[in-house]
PDB file of C-alpha atoms in Angstrom:
ATOM      1  CA  ASN A   1    -138.259-122.088   5.508  1.00 41.00           C
ATOM      2  CA  ALA A   2    -141.189-120.287   3.886  1.00 43.00           C
ATOM      3  CA  GLU A   3    -139.486-119.928   0.507  1.00 42.00           C
ATOM      4  CA  VAL A   4    -138.685-123.622   0.296  1.00 40.00           C
ATOM      5  CA  ARG A   5    -142.198-124.547   1.354  1.00 46.00           C
ATOM      6  CA  GLY A   6    -143.481-122.187  -1.329  1.00 47.00           C
ATOM      7  CA  TRP A   7    -141.621-123.972  -4.100  1.00 44.00           C
ATOM      8  CA  TYR A   8    -142.014-127.539  -2.891  1.00 47.00           C
ATOM      9  CA  ARG A   9    -145.110-129.595  -2.313  1.00 48.00           C
ATOM     10  CA  GLY A  10    -144.590-133.232  -1.431  1.00 48.00           C
ATOM     11  CA  GLY A  11    -140.977-133.131  -2.608  1.00 44.00           C
ATOM     12  CA  ILE A  12    -141.861-131.820  -6.092  1.00 53.00           C
ATOM     13  CA  ASN A  13    -140.327-128.558  -7.290  1.00 63.00           C
ATOM     14  CA  LEU A  14    -143.363-126.670  -8.606  1.00 66.00           C
ATOM     15  CA  LYS A  15    -141.245-124.350 -10.726  1.00 69.00           C
ATOM     16  CA  TYR A  16    -139.864-127.189 -12.830  1.00 73.00           C
ATOM     17  CA  LEU A  17    -143.179-129.035 -12.748  1.00 76.00           C
ATOM     18  CA  SER A  18    -144.708-125.951 -14.357  1.00 74.00           C
ATOM     19  CA  LEU A  19    -141.982-126.080 -17.034  1.00 77.00           C
ATOM     20  CA  VAL A  20    -142.933-129.675 -17.869  1.00 82.00           C
ATOM     21  CA  VAL A  21    -146.645-128.857 -17.967  1.00 81.00           C
ATOM     22  CA  LEU A  22    -146.188-125.768 -20.147  1.00 81.00           C
ATOM     23  CA  THR A  23    -143.912-127.614 -22.589  1.00 84.00           C
ATOM     24  CA  PHE A  24    -146.220-130.625 -22.744  1.00 86.00           C
ATOM     25  CA  GLN A  25    -149.292-128.468 -23.390  1.00 85.00           C
ATOM     26  CA  ASN A  26    -147.604-126.258 -26.002  1.00 83.00           C
ATOM     27  CA  ALA A  27    -146.142-129.152 -27.985  1.00 88.00           C
ATOM     28  CA  THR A  28    -148.687-131.943 -27.559  1.00 91.00           C
ATOM     29  CA  LEU A  29    -151.790-129.974 -28.514  1.00 91.00           C
ATOM     30  CA  ILE A  30    -150.307-128.733 -31.803  1.00 92.00           C
ATOM     31  CA  LEU A  31    -148.896-132.137 -32.727  1.00 93.00           C
ATOM     32  CA  SER A  32    -152.192-133.835 -31.861  1.00 94.00           C
ATOM     33  CA  ILE A  33    -154.269-131.414 -33.935  1.00 94.00           C
ATOM     34  CA  ARG A  34    -151.888-131.804 -36.870  1.00 93.00           C
ATOM     35  CA  TYR A  35    -152.107-135.588 -36.593  1.00 94.00           C
ATOM     36  CA  THR A  36    -155.915-135.620 -36.564  1.00 94.00           C
ATOM     37  CA  ARG A  37    -156.087-133.187 -39.487  1.00 92.00           C
ATOM     38  CA  THR A  38    -153.853-135.360 -41.682  1.00 89.00           C
ATOM     39  CA  LEU A  39    -155.442-138.748 -41.007  1.00 88.00           C
ATOM     40  CA  PRO A  40    -157.110-140.410 -44.015  1.00 86.00           C
ATOM     41  CA  GLY A  41    -160.847-141.009 -43.932  1.00 86.00           C
ATOM     42  CA  ASP A  42    -163.734-138.904 -42.648  1.00 89.00           C
ATOM     43  CA  MET A  43    -162.559-135.524 -41.363  1.00 92.00           C
ATOM     44  CA  TYR A  44    -164.213-134.140 -38.244  1.00 95.00           C
ATOM     45  CA  LEU A  45    -165.526-130.590 -38.158  1.00 96.00           C
ATOM     46  CA  ALA A  46    -163.190-128.199 -36.396  1.00 95.00           C
ATOM     47  CA  THR A  47    -166.079-125.913 -35.435  1.00 96.00           C
ATOM     48  CA  THR A  48    -167.716-128.693 -33.393  1.00 97.00           C
ATOM     49  CA  ALA A  49    -164.412-129.502 -31.653  1.00 96.00           C
ATOM     50  CA  VAL A  50    -164.095-125.859 -30.561  1.00 96.00           C
ATOM     51  CA  VAL A  51    -167.622-125.902 -29.104  1.00 96.00           C
ATOM     52  CA  LEU A  52    -167.075-129.158 -27.208  1.00 96.00           C
ATOM     53  CA  ALA A  53    -163.780-127.908 -25.763  1.00 95.00           C
ATOM     54  CA  GLU A  54    -165.511-124.781 -24.428  1.00 95.00           C
ATOM     55  CA  LEU A  55    -168.367-126.880 -23.035  1.00 95.00           C
ATOM     56  CA  PHE A  56    -166.011-129.250 -21.174  1.00 95.00           C
ATOM     57  CA  LYS A  57    -164.012-126.284 -19.873  1.00 93.00           C
ATOM     58  CA  MET A  58    -167.172-124.692 -18.483  1.00 94.00           C
ATOM     59  CA  MET A  59    -168.238-127.965 -16.833  1.00 95.00           C
ATOM     60  CA  ALA A  60    -164.816-128.332 -15.203  1.00 93.00           C
ATOM     61  CA  CYS A  61    -164.987-124.796 -13.792  1.00 93.00           C
ATOM     62  CA  PHE A  62    -168.482-125.415 -12.444  1.00 95.00           C
ATOM     63  CA  ALA A  63    -167.155-128.536 -10.719  1.00 94.00           C
ATOM     64  CA  VAL A  64    -164.278-126.623  -9.087  1.00 92.00           C
ATOM     65  CA  ILE A  65    -166.566-123.872  -7.774  1.00 93.00           C
ATOM     66  CA  PHE A  66    -169.026-126.489  -6.520  1.00 94.00           C
ATOM     67  CA  LYS A  67    -166.195-128.127  -4.578  1.00 93.00           C
ATOM     68  CA  GLU A  68    -165.100-124.764  -3.164  1.00 91.00           C
ATOM     69  CA  LYS A  69    -168.618-123.736  -2.080  1.00 91.00           C
ATOM     70  CA  GLY A  70    -169.565-127.186  -0.837  1.00 90.00           C
ATOM     71  CA  SER A  71    -173.161-127.140  -2.077  1.00 91.00           C
ATOM     72  CA  MET A  72    -175.278-126.608  -5.166  1.00 93.00           C
ATOM     73  CA  SER A  73    -176.933-123.566  -3.599  1.00 92.00           C
ATOM     74  CA  GLY A  74    -173.507-122.023  -2.969  1.00 92.00           C
ATOM     75  CA  LEU A  75    -172.549-122.622  -6.591  1.00 93.00           C
ATOM     76  CA  ILE A  76    -175.772-121.088  -7.898  1.00 93.00           C
ATOM     77  CA  GLU A  77    -175.445-118.073  -5.604  1.00 94.00           C
ATOM     78  CA  HIS A  78    -171.825-117.499  -6.664  1.00 92.00           C
ATOM     79  CA  VAL A  79    -172.582-117.775 -10.392  1.00 93.00           C
ATOM     80  CA  HIS A  80    -175.707-115.625 -10.032  1.00 93.00           C
ATOM     81  CA  TYR A  81    -173.806-112.841  -8.303  1.00 93.00           C
ATOM     82  CA  TYR A  82    -170.992-112.597 -10.863  1.00 91.00           C
ATOM     83  CA  THR A  83    -173.246-113.177 -13.886  1.00 92.00           C
ATOM     84  CA  VAL A  84    -176.517-111.393 -13.060  1.00 92.00           C
ATOM     85  CA  ILE A  85    -175.735-108.894 -10.303  1.00 91.00           C
ATOM     86  CA  GLN A  86    -172.371-107.987 -11.859  1.00 88.00           C
ATOM     87  CA  TRP A  87    -173.783-108.289 -15.382  1.00 88.00           C
ATOM     88  CA  LYS A  88    -171.794-105.382 -16.816  1.00 87.00           C
ATOM     89  CA  ASP A  89    -168.483-107.122 -16.104  1.00 85.00           C
ATOM     90  CA  ALA A  90    -169.890-110.360 -17.483  1.00 87.00           C
ATOM     91  CA  VAL A  91    -170.914-108.658 -20.722  1.00 91.00           C
ATOM     92  CA  LYS A  92    -167.479-107.088 -21.166  1.00 88.00           C
ATOM     93  CA  ILE A  93    -165.940-110.576 -21.165  1.00 89.00           C
ATOM     94  CA  SER A  94    -167.849-111.326 -24.379  1.00 92.00           C
ATOM     95  CA  VAL A  95    -165.260-109.440 -26.469  1.00 92.00           C
ATOM     96  CA  PRO A  96    -162.226-111.608 -25.633  1.00 90.00           C
ATOM     97  CA  ALA A  97    -164.472-114.699 -25.588  1.00 91.00           C
ATOM     98  CA  ILE A  98    -165.554-114.117 -29.185  1.00 93.00           C
ATOM     99  CA  LEU A  99    -161.959-113.448 -30.228  1.00 93.00           C
ATOM    100  CA  TYR A 100    -160.745-116.634 -28.541  1.00 92.00           C
ATOM    101  CA  VAL A 101    -163.341-118.695 -30.433  1.00 94.00           C
ATOM    102  CA  ILE A 102    -162.226-117.100 -33.694  1.00 94.00           C
ATOM    103  CA  GLN A 103    -158.606-117.755 -32.729  1.00 93.00           C
ATOM    104  CA  ASN A 104    -159.257-121.446 -31.980  1.00 93.00           C
ATOM    105  CA  ASN A 105    -161.019-121.965 -35.298  1.00 95.00           C
ATOM    106  CA  LEU A 106    -158.210-120.192 -37.141  1.00 95.00           C
ATOM    107  CA  GLN A 107    -155.681-122.451 -35.420  1.00 94.00           C
ATOM    108  CA  TYR A 108    -157.392-125.517 -36.873  1.00 94.00           C
ATOM    109  CA  ILE A 109    -157.251-123.973 -40.343  1.00 94.00           C
ATOM    110  CA  ALA A 110    -153.590-123.037 -39.899  1.00 94.00           C
ATOM    111  CA  ILE A 111    -152.478-126.407 -38.516  1.00 93.00           C
ATOM    112  CA  SER A 112    -154.406-128.203 -41.261  1.00 92.00           C
ATOM    113  CA  ASN A 113    -152.323-126.374 -43.861  1.00 91.00           C
ATOM    114  CA  LEU A 114    -148.920-125.988 -42.185  1.00 90.00           C
ATOM    115  CA  GLU A 115    -146.410-128.441 -40.802  1.00 89.00           C
ATOM    116  CA  ALA A 116    -146.577-128.576 -36.994  1.00 89.00           C
ATOM    117  CA  ALA A 117    -143.029-127.231 -36.646  1.00 89.00           C
ATOM    118  CA  VAL A 118    -143.694-124.348 -39.054  1.00 91.00           C
ATOM    119  CA  PHE A 119    -146.887-123.456 -37.214  1.00 93.00           C
ATOM    120  CA  GLN A 120    -145.137-123.508 -33.823  1.00 90.00           C
ATOM    121  CA  VAL A 121    -142.459-121.116 -35.002  1.00 91.00           C
ATOM    122  CA  THR A 122    -144.801-118.786 -36.896  1.00 92.00           C
ATOM    123  CA  TYR A 123    -147.304-118.666 -34.040  1.00 92.00           C
ATOM    124  CA  GLN A 124    -144.694-116.970 -31.871  1.00 89.00           C
ATOM    125  CA  LEU A 125    -145.662-113.776 -33.720  1.00 91.00           C
ATOM    126  CA  LYS A 126    -148.386-113.559 -31.062  1.00 90.00           C
ATOM    127  CA  ILE A 127    -145.609-112.144 -28.849  1.00 89.00           C
ATOM    128  CA  MET A 128    -145.249-109.258 -31.294  1.00 91.00           C
ATOM    129  CA  THR A 129    -148.996-108.617 -31.639  1.00 91.00           C
ATOM    130  CA  THR A 130    -149.446-108.757 -27.857  1.00 89.00           C
ATOM    131  CA  ALA A 131    -146.563-106.316 -27.372  1.00 90.00           C
ATOM    132  CA  ILE A 132    -147.955-103.868 -29.942  1.00 91.00           C
ATOM    133  CA  PHE A 133    -151.466-103.939 -28.481  1.00 91.00           C
ATOM    134  CA  SER A 134    -150.002-103.562 -24.975  1.00 89.00           C
ATOM    135  CA  VAL A 135    -148.144-100.407 -26.022  1.00 90.00           C
ATOM    136  CA  PHE A 136    -151.244 -98.802 -27.553  1.00 89.00           C
ATOM    137  CA  LEU A 137    -154.004-100.055 -25.219  1.00 86.00           C
ATOM    138  CA  LEU A 138    -152.230-100.420 -21.874  1.00 84.00           C
ATOM    139  CA  ARG A 139    -149.570 -97.737 -22.439  1.00 85.00           C
ATOM    140  CA  LYS A 140    -146.844-100.207 -21.555  1.00 86.00           C
ATOM    141  CA  GLU A 141    -143.227 -99.357 -22.281  1.00 86.00           C
ATOM    142  CA  LEU A 142    -140.807-101.701 -24.000  1.00 86.00           C
ATOM    143  CA  ILE A 143    -137.082-101.554 -23.421  1.00 88.00           C
ATOM    144  CA  LYS A 144    -134.554-101.557 -26.241  1.00 90.00           C
ATOM    145  CA  THR A 145    -133.842-105.288 -25.819  1.00 90.00           C
ATOM    146  CA  GLN A 146    -137.509-106.112 -26.303  1.00 89.00           C
ATOM    147  CA  TRP A 147    -137.762-104.007 -29.473  1.00 92.00           C
ATOM    148  CA  ILE A 148    -134.689-105.802 -30.845  1.00 93.00           C
ATOM    149  CA  ALA A 149    -136.235-109.141 -29.863  1.00 91.00           C
ATOM    150  CA  LEU A 150    -139.420-108.301 -31.784  1.00 92.00           C
ATOM    151  CA  CYS A 151    -137.386-107.434 -34.891  1.00 93.00           C
ATOM    152  CA  LEU A 152    -135.458-110.708 -34.616  1.00 92.00           C
ATOM    153  CA  LEU A 153    -138.738-112.558 -34.109  1.00 91.00           C
ATOM    154  CA  PHE A 154    -140.203-111.103 -37.302  1.00 92.00           C
ATOM    155  CA  ALA A 155    -137.013-111.859 -39.259  1.00 93.00           C
ATOM    156  CA  GLY A 156    -136.908-115.429 -37.958  1.00 91.00           C
ATOM    157  CA  VAL A 157    -140.537-116.143 -38.858  1.00 92.00           C
ATOM    158  CA  ALA A 158    -139.996-114.646 -42.324  1.00 91.00           C
ATOM    159  CA  MET A 159    -137.010-116.955 -42.867  1.00 90.00           C
ATOM    160  CA  VAL A 160    -139.033-119.981 -41.766  1.00 90.00           C
ATOM    161  CA  GLN A 161    -141.890-119.101 -44.123  1.00 86.00           C
ATOM    162  CA  LEU A 162    -139.532-118.481 -47.044  1.00 85.00           C
ATOM    163  CA  SER A 163    -137.856-121.822 -46.395  1.00 81.00           C
ATOM    164  CA  GLN A 164    -141.247-123.486 -46.938  1.00 73.00           C
ATOM    165  CA  SER A 165    -142.263-121.556 -50.054  1.00 65.00           C
ATOM    166  CA  ASP A 166    -140.877-124.187 -52.423  1.00 56.00           C
ATOM    167  CA  ALA A 167    -141.313-127.144 -50.106  1.00 54.00           C
ATOM    168  CA  LYS A 168    -143.807-129.861 -50.950  1.00 50.00           C
ATOM    169  CA  SER A 169    -145.862-131.567 -48.289  1.00 48.00           C
ATOM    170  CA  THR A 170    -144.821-135.124 -47.505  1.00 47.00           C
ATOM    171  CA  VAL A 171    -148.131-135.915 -45.815  1.00 50.00           C
ATOM    172  CA  THR A 172    -150.525-138.294 -47.479  1.00 46.00           C
ATOM    173  CA  SER A 173    -153.977-136.973 -46.745  1.00 49.00           C
ATOM    174  CA  ASP A 174    -157.401-136.636 -48.295  1.00 51.00           C
ATOM    175  CA  VAL A 175    -157.426-132.989 -47.252  1.00 56.00           C
ATOM    176  CA  GLU A 176    -156.090-130.311 -49.570  1.00 68.00           C
ATOM    177  CA  GLN A 177    -153.377-128.242 -47.945  1.00 77.00           C
ATOM    178  CA  SER A 178    -152.577-124.643 -48.794  1.00 85.00           C
ATOM    179  CA  PRO A 179    -149.505-123.147 -47.075  1.00 87.00           C
ATOM    180  CA  MET A 180    -150.665-119.640 -48.005  1.00 90.00           C
ATOM    181  CA  LEU A 181    -154.071-120.203 -46.390  1.00 92.00           C
ATOM    182  CA  GLY A 182    -152.286-121.607 -43.350  1.00 92.00           C
ATOM    183  CA  LEU A 183    -150.033-118.534 -43.132  1.00 92.00           C
ATOM    184  CA  VAL A 184    -152.971-116.119 -43.374  1.00 95.00           C
ATOM    185  CA  ALA A 185    -154.856-118.117 -40.720  1.00 95.00           C
ATOM    186  CA  VAL A 186    -151.944-118.132 -38.273  1.00 94.00           C
ATOM    187  CA  LEU A 187    -151.335-114.393 -38.762  1.00 94.00           C
ATOM    188  CA  LEU A 188    -154.999-113.617 -38.081  1.00 96.00           C
ATOM    189  CA  SER A 189    -154.891-115.967 -35.100  1.00 94.00           C
ATOM    190  CA  CYS A 190    -151.882-114.095 -33.701  1.00 93.00           C
ATOM    191  CA  CYS A 191    -153.696-110.768 -34.060  1.00 94.00           C
ATOM    192  CA  SER A 192    -156.803-112.168 -32.399  1.00 93.00           C
ATOM    193  CA  SER A 193    -154.740-113.694 -29.594  1.00 89.00           C
ATOM    194  CA  GLY A 194    -152.789-110.489 -29.000  1.00 89.00           C
ATOM    195  CA  PHE A 195    -155.792-108.182 -28.861  1.00 92.00           C
ATOM    196  CA  ALA A 196    -157.910-110.585 -26.784  1.00 89.00           C
ATOM    197  CA  GLY A 197    -155.124-111.122 -24.262  1.00 85.00           C
ATOM    198  CA  VAL A 198    -154.452-107.397 -23.807  1.00 87.00           C
ATOM    199  CA  TYR A 199    -158.160-106.520 -23.661  1.00 87.00           C
ATOM    200  CA  PHE A 200    -158.701-109.285 -21.103  1.00 83.00           C
ATOM    201  CA  GLU A 201    -155.789-108.016 -19.013  1.00 79.00           C
ATOM    202  CA  LYS A 202    -157.257-104.518 -19.088  1.00 81.00           C
ATOM    203  CA  LEU A 203    -160.625-105.828 -17.886  1.00 79.00           C
ATOM    204  CA  LEU A 204    -159.115-107.807 -15.031  1.00 72.00           C
ATOM    205  CA  LYS A 205    -157.219-104.921 -13.469  1.00 71.00           C
ATOM    206  CA  GLY A 206    -158.812-104.354 -10.074  1.00 63.00           C
ATOM    207  CA  SER A 207    -161.270-107.221 -10.541  1.00 73.00           C
ATOM    208  CA  ASP A 208    -161.871-109.697  -7.699  1.00 77.00           C
ATOM    209  CA  ILE A 209    -163.409-112.398  -9.859  1.00 83.00           C
ATOM    210  CA  SER A 210    -161.793-115.848  -9.614  1.00 83.00           C
ATOM    211  CA  LEU A 211    -159.992-117.717 -12.372  1.00 81.00           C
ATOM    212  CA  TRP A 212    -162.770-120.291 -12.501  1.00 88.00           C
ATOM    213  CA  MET A 213    -165.599-117.759 -12.776  1.00 91.00           C
ATOM    214  CA  ARG A 214    -163.730-115.887 -15.512  1.00 88.00           C
ATOM    215  CA  ASN A 215    -163.419-119.106 -17.470  1.00 89.00           C
ATOM    216  CA  ILE A 216    -167.109-119.908 -17.019  1.00 93.00           C
ATOM    217  CA  HIS A 217    -167.969-116.579 -18.645  1.00 93.00           C
ATOM    218  CA  LEU A 218    -165.417-117.088 -21.414  1.00 91.00           C
ATOM    219  CA  ALA A 219    -166.578-120.658 -22.082  1.00 93.00           C
ATOM    220  CA  GLY A 220    -170.259-119.705 -21.921  1.00 94.00           C
ATOM    221  CA  TYR A 221    -169.861-117.068 -24.597  1.00 95.00           C
ATOM    222  CA  GLY A 222    -167.569-119.447 -26.453  1.00 94.00           C
ATOM    223  CA  VAL A 223    -170.241-122.137 -26.665  1.00 96.00           C
ATOM    224  CA  ILE A 224    -172.858-119.673 -27.950  1.00 95.00           C
ATOM    225  CA  VAL A 225    -170.588-118.080 -30.540  1.00 95.00           C
ATOM    226  CA  GLY A 226    -169.118-121.460 -31.464  1.00 95.00           C
ATOM    227  CA  LEU A 227    -172.578-122.942 -32.132  1.00 96.00           C
ATOM    228  CA  PHE A 228    -173.311-120.004 -34.413  1.00 95.00           C
ATOM    229  CA  GLY A 229    -170.077-120.826 -36.244  1.00 94.00           C
ATOM    230  CA  VAL A 230    -171.139-124.466 -36.597  1.00 96.00           C
ATOM    231  CA  TYR A 231    -174.478-123.415 -38.069  1.00 94.00           C
ATOM    232  CA  TRP A 232    -172.933-120.813 -40.375  1.00 94.00           C
ATOM    233  CA  ASN A 233    -170.012-122.861 -41.675  1.00 93.00           C
ATOM    234  CA  ASP A 234    -171.017-126.514 -41.287  1.00 94.00           C
ATOM    235  CA  GLY A 235    -174.777-126.473 -40.748  1.00 93.00           C
ATOM    236  CA  ALA A 236    -175.561-128.608 -43.795  1.00 94.00           C
ATOM    237  CA  THR A 237    -172.916-131.201 -42.929  1.00 95.00           C
ATOM    238  CA  VAL A 238    -174.094-131.439 -39.302  1.00 95.00           C
ATOM    239  CA  SER A 239    -177.709-131.862 -40.436  1.00 95.00           C
ATOM    240  CA  GLU A 240    -176.727-134.635 -42.820  1.00 94.00           C
ATOM    241  CA  LYS A 241    -173.999-136.481 -40.912  1.00 95.00           C
ATOM    242  CA  GLY A 242    -174.324-135.409 -37.285  1.00 95.00           C
ATOM    243  CA  PHE A 243    -172.487-133.186 -34.829  1.00 95.00           C
ATOM    244  CA  LEU A 244    -169.855-135.829 -34.028  1.00 95.00           C
ATOM    245  CA  PHE A 245    -169.146-136.834 -37.618  1.00 95.00           C
ATOM    246  CA  GLY A 246    -165.552-138.043 -38.055  1.00 94.00           C
ATOM    247  CA  TYR A 247    -164.786-138.256 -34.328  1.00 96.00           C
ATOM    248  CA  ASN A 248    -162.422-140.919 -32.999  1.00 94.00           C
ATOM    249  CA  GLY A 249    -160.210-141.401 -29.961  1.00 94.00           C
ATOM    250  CA  TRP A 250    -157.564-138.961 -31.189  1.00 94.00           C
ATOM    251  CA  VAL A 251    -160.135-136.236 -31.843  1.00 96.00           C
ATOM    252  CA  TRP A 252    -161.559-136.612 -28.333  1.00 96.00           C
ATOM    253  CA  TRP A 253    -158.000-136.355 -27.000  1.00 95.00           C
ATOM    254  CA  VAL A 254    -157.582-133.033 -28.833  1.00 95.00           C
ATOM    255  CA  VAL A 255    -160.883-131.741 -27.449  1.00 95.00           C
ATOM    256  CA  LEU A 256    -159.922-132.704 -23.882  1.00 93.00           C
ATOM    257  CA  MET A 257    -156.445-131.208 -24.310  1.00 91.00           C
ATOM    258  CA  GLN A 258    -157.956-127.920 -25.425  1.00 90.00           C
ATOM    259  CA  ALA A 259    -160.483-127.918 -22.601  1.00 90.00           C
ATOM    260  CA  PHE A 260    -158.415-129.039 -19.616  1.00 86.00           C
ATOM    261  CA  GLY A 261    -154.877-128.339 -20.796  1.00 78.00           C
ATOM    262  CA  GLY A 262    -155.476-124.607 -20.847  1.00 73.00           C
ATOM    263  CA  LEU A 263    -156.964-124.672 -17.337  1.00 80.00           C
ATOM    264  CA  LEU A 264    -154.023-126.715 -16.061  1.00 77.00           C
ATOM    265  CA  VAL A 265    -151.585-124.221 -17.539  1.00 70.00           C
ATOM    266  CA  ALA A 266    -153.523-121.362 -15.927  1.00 69.00           C
ATOM    267  CA  VAL A 267    -153.087-123.043 -12.541  1.00 72.00           C
ATOM    268  CA  VAL A 268    -149.344-123.763 -12.792  1.00 68.00           C
ATOM    269  CA  VAL A 269    -148.326-120.630 -14.678  1.00 62.00           C
ATOM    270  CA  LYS A 270    -148.184-118.622 -11.424  1.00 63.00           C
ATOM    271  CA  TYR A 271    -145.133-120.706 -10.482  1.00 65.00           C
ATOM    272  CA  ALA A 272    -143.337-119.829 -13.735  1.00 62.00           C
ATOM    273  CA  ASP A 273    -141.523-116.561 -14.362  1.00 61.00           C
ATOM    274  CA  ASN A 274    -141.136-115.041 -17.835  1.00 61.00           C
ATOM    275  CA  ILE A 275    -137.799-116.759 -18.490  1.00 64.00           C
ATOM    276  CA  LEU A 276    -139.288-120.145 -17.641  1.00 71.00           C
ATOM    277  CA  LYS A 277    -142.264-119.492 -19.951  1.00 74.00           C
ATOM    278  CA  GLY A 278    -139.882-118.564 -22.748  1.00 72.00           C
ATOM    279  CA  PHE A 279    -137.825-121.692 -22.106  1.00 76.00           C
ATOM    280  CA  ALA A 280    -140.999-123.815 -22.240  1.00 80.00           C
ATOM    281  CA  THR A 281    -141.922-122.235 -25.573  1.00 82.00           C
ATOM    282  CA  SER A 282    -138.470-122.993 -26.947  1.00 82.00           C
ATOM    283  CA  LEU A 283    -138.638-126.609 -25.793  1.00 84.00           C
ATOM    284  CA  ALA A 284    -142.086-126.981 -27.373  1.00 87.00           C
ATOM    285  CA  ILE A 285    -140.757-125.745 -30.720  1.00 88.00           C
ATOM    286  CA  ILE A 286    -137.849-128.204 -30.573  1.00 88.00           C
ATOM    287  CA  VAL A 287    -140.169-131.079 -29.617  1.00 88.00           C
ATOM    288  CA  SER A 288    -142.519-130.200 -32.494  1.00 89.00           C
ATOM    289  CA  CYS A 289    -139.598-130.162 -34.949  1.00 90.00           C
ATOM    290  CA  VAL A 290    -138.326-133.555 -33.795  1.00 88.00           C
ATOM    291  CA  PHE A 291    -141.738-135.228 -33.946  1.00 89.00           C
ATOM    292  CA  SER A 292    -142.511-133.631 -37.321  1.00 88.00           C
ATOM    293  CA  VAL A 293    -139.378-135.215 -38.745  1.00 88.00           C
ATOM    294  CA  PHE A 294    -140.202-138.717 -37.475  1.00 87.00           C
ATOM    295  CA  ILE A 295    -143.983-138.695 -38.017  1.00 86.00           C
ATOM    296  CA  TRP A 296    -144.441-136.696 -41.232  1.00 84.00           C
ATOM    297  CA  GLY A 297    -140.954-136.752 -42.732  1.00 84.00           C
ATOM    298  CA  PHE A 298    -140.531-133.010 -42.303  1.00 85.00           C
ATOM    299  CA  VAL A 299    -137.247-131.796 -43.815  1.00 86.00           C
ATOM    300  CA  ILE A 300    -135.311-129.343 -41.646  1.00 86.00           C
ATOM    301  CA  THR A 301    -133.373-127.075 -43.989  1.00 88.00           C
ATOM    302  CA  LEU A 302    -130.540-124.730 -43.100  1.00 89.00           C
ATOM    303  CA  GLN A 303    -132.798-121.711 -43.656  1.00 90.00           C
ATOM    304  CA  PHE A 304    -135.510-123.178 -41.414  1.00 91.00           C
ATOM    305  CA  SER A 305    -132.911-123.888 -38.718  1.00 91.00           C
ATOM    306  CA  ALA A 306    -131.531-120.351 -38.908  1.00 92.00           C
ATOM    307  CA  GLY A 307    -135.003-118.827 -38.734  1.00 91.00           C
ATOM    308  CA  THR A 308    -135.965-121.037 -35.813  1.00 91.00           C
ATOM    309  CA  ALA A 309    -132.757-120.095 -33.986  1.00 92.00           C
ATOM    310  CA  LEU A 310    -133.622-116.405 -34.416  1.00 92.00           C
ATOM    311  CA  VAL A 311    -137.122-117.022 -33.038  1.00 91.00           C
ATOM    312  CA  LEU A 312    -135.781-118.972 -30.042  1.00 90.00           C
ATOM    313  CA  GLY A 313    -133.278-116.205 -29.319  1.00 90.00           C
ATOM    314  CA  ALA A 314    -135.975-113.551 -29.659  1.00 90.00           C
ATOM    315  CA  VAL A 315    -138.292-115.390 -27.242  1.00 87.00           C
ATOM    316  CA  TYR A 316    -135.487-115.594 -24.702  1.00 86.00           C
ATOM    317  CA  MET A 317    -134.499-111.932 -25.143  1.00 87.00           C
ATOM    318  CA  TYR A 318    -138.071-110.714 -24.833  1.00 87.00           C
ATOM    319  CA  SER A 319    -138.600-112.664 -21.593  1.00 82.00           C
ATOM    320  CA  LEU A 320    -135.533-111.254 -19.842  1.00 80.00           C
ATOM    321  CA  PRO A 321    -136.258-109.087 -16.764  1.00 77.00           C
ATOM    322  CA  LYS A 322    -136.455-105.352 -17.402  1.00 73.00           C
ATOM    323  CA  PRO A 323    -133.642-103.205 -16.022  1.00 72.00           C
ATOM    324  CA  GLN A 324    -134.506 -99.968 -14.267  1.00 62.00           C
ATOM    325  CA  THR A 325    -132.955 -97.803 -16.978  1.00 52.00           C
ATOM    326  CA  ASN A 326    -132.755 -97.631 -20.758  1.00 50.00           C
ATOM    327  CA  ILE A 327    -136.531 -97.380 -21.346  1.00 48.00           C
ATOM    328  CA  LEU A 328    -137.856 -96.196 -24.687  1.00 49.00           C
ATOM    329  CA  PRO A 329    -141.085 -94.180 -24.866  1.00 52.00           C
ATOM    330  CA  ALA A 330    -144.117 -96.092 -26.177  1.00 45.00           C
TER     331      ALA A 330
END
C-alpha cells in the first residue's frame, strides 16, 4: 500500500536508515574533530576548516541543482532568480549564515578543550536555547512536560560539568586545554545555534525556496564571513605557513563530514519524527562516551553517569508528542 511504499525503498526501511544516519553524523563528527585536535604535531587552523566545509557544501548544492535543471543555463537562471531577483530574501539569510559560521568555529574551540563525551552532553543545551528563542520569537507554547524536560536538561549538564571540575585530562597533546574555555565556547555555540535555527525557521515560513538553494545562500555567506575570520584570527599564520597548514587525511575527513554530513542529515531527517531524533541524539552520546573511554582513557564517574542519564531522559521527554490539553502560556 501507499504507506508501506512511503517507508520502504528497495527493501530498506527509511525511518531506521535515518536513525543510523543521524546517529552516525552526531557521533562521528564530534569524535573526529576531537581526535584531530588532540593529535601531536602541527595543528591545523580551525578557521580554514570551516571555510572549506562551507565551500564544499556550496559546490555539492550547485551540483544537485545542475542535475535537477539538466543544463548550465538552467542552473544559472535558477540561482540568478533566487539570488538577484529575490535579493531581499537572500540578504535575510545572511543573519543565520553568520551565526552558523560563529557556531562552527566555537565548536572547534569547545571540542579542543573538552572531552568528546562531555561536549556531546553539554551541547544538548541547544535544545533549551532553541526552546527559549522559539517562545519569544515564534510565540510557540511549551507544555508542562517540556518545561520539566528543560529543567532536567539544565540539571544534568550542570552535574556533568561539575563532575569534570577536578578531573585532569588524560590526553597527551601539544595543545593546551582549558575546560573553562571549552565550557564558555559550547555555551555560546548553543546560544548561536538556538537563535540561528529559530530565525531561519521564521524566514522559511511561506517560502518556496528549495533546500539546496537555501544551503547555497548559507554556504556563500559562510565562505565570505569565514575568510574574514581566517584573516582576522590566523592571517599571519596563513601568510607564513599556508592555508592548508597542518592538514592530513583525518582533517580532510572532518571537513568532508561537516560539508556533506549536514546535507545528508537534511535529506533523511524528513523521515524521522521527534522521538527518533531524540533517540539518535541519545545513541550518539552513548557512542561518544564509549569511544572516549577506549581512545582517550576518559573516566566515567558516577556523577557524570547520573548527569548524562538526566540529559538522556530530558531529550526523550522533550521530544514526546504534545497532547491537546495541559498547555502553559508562553
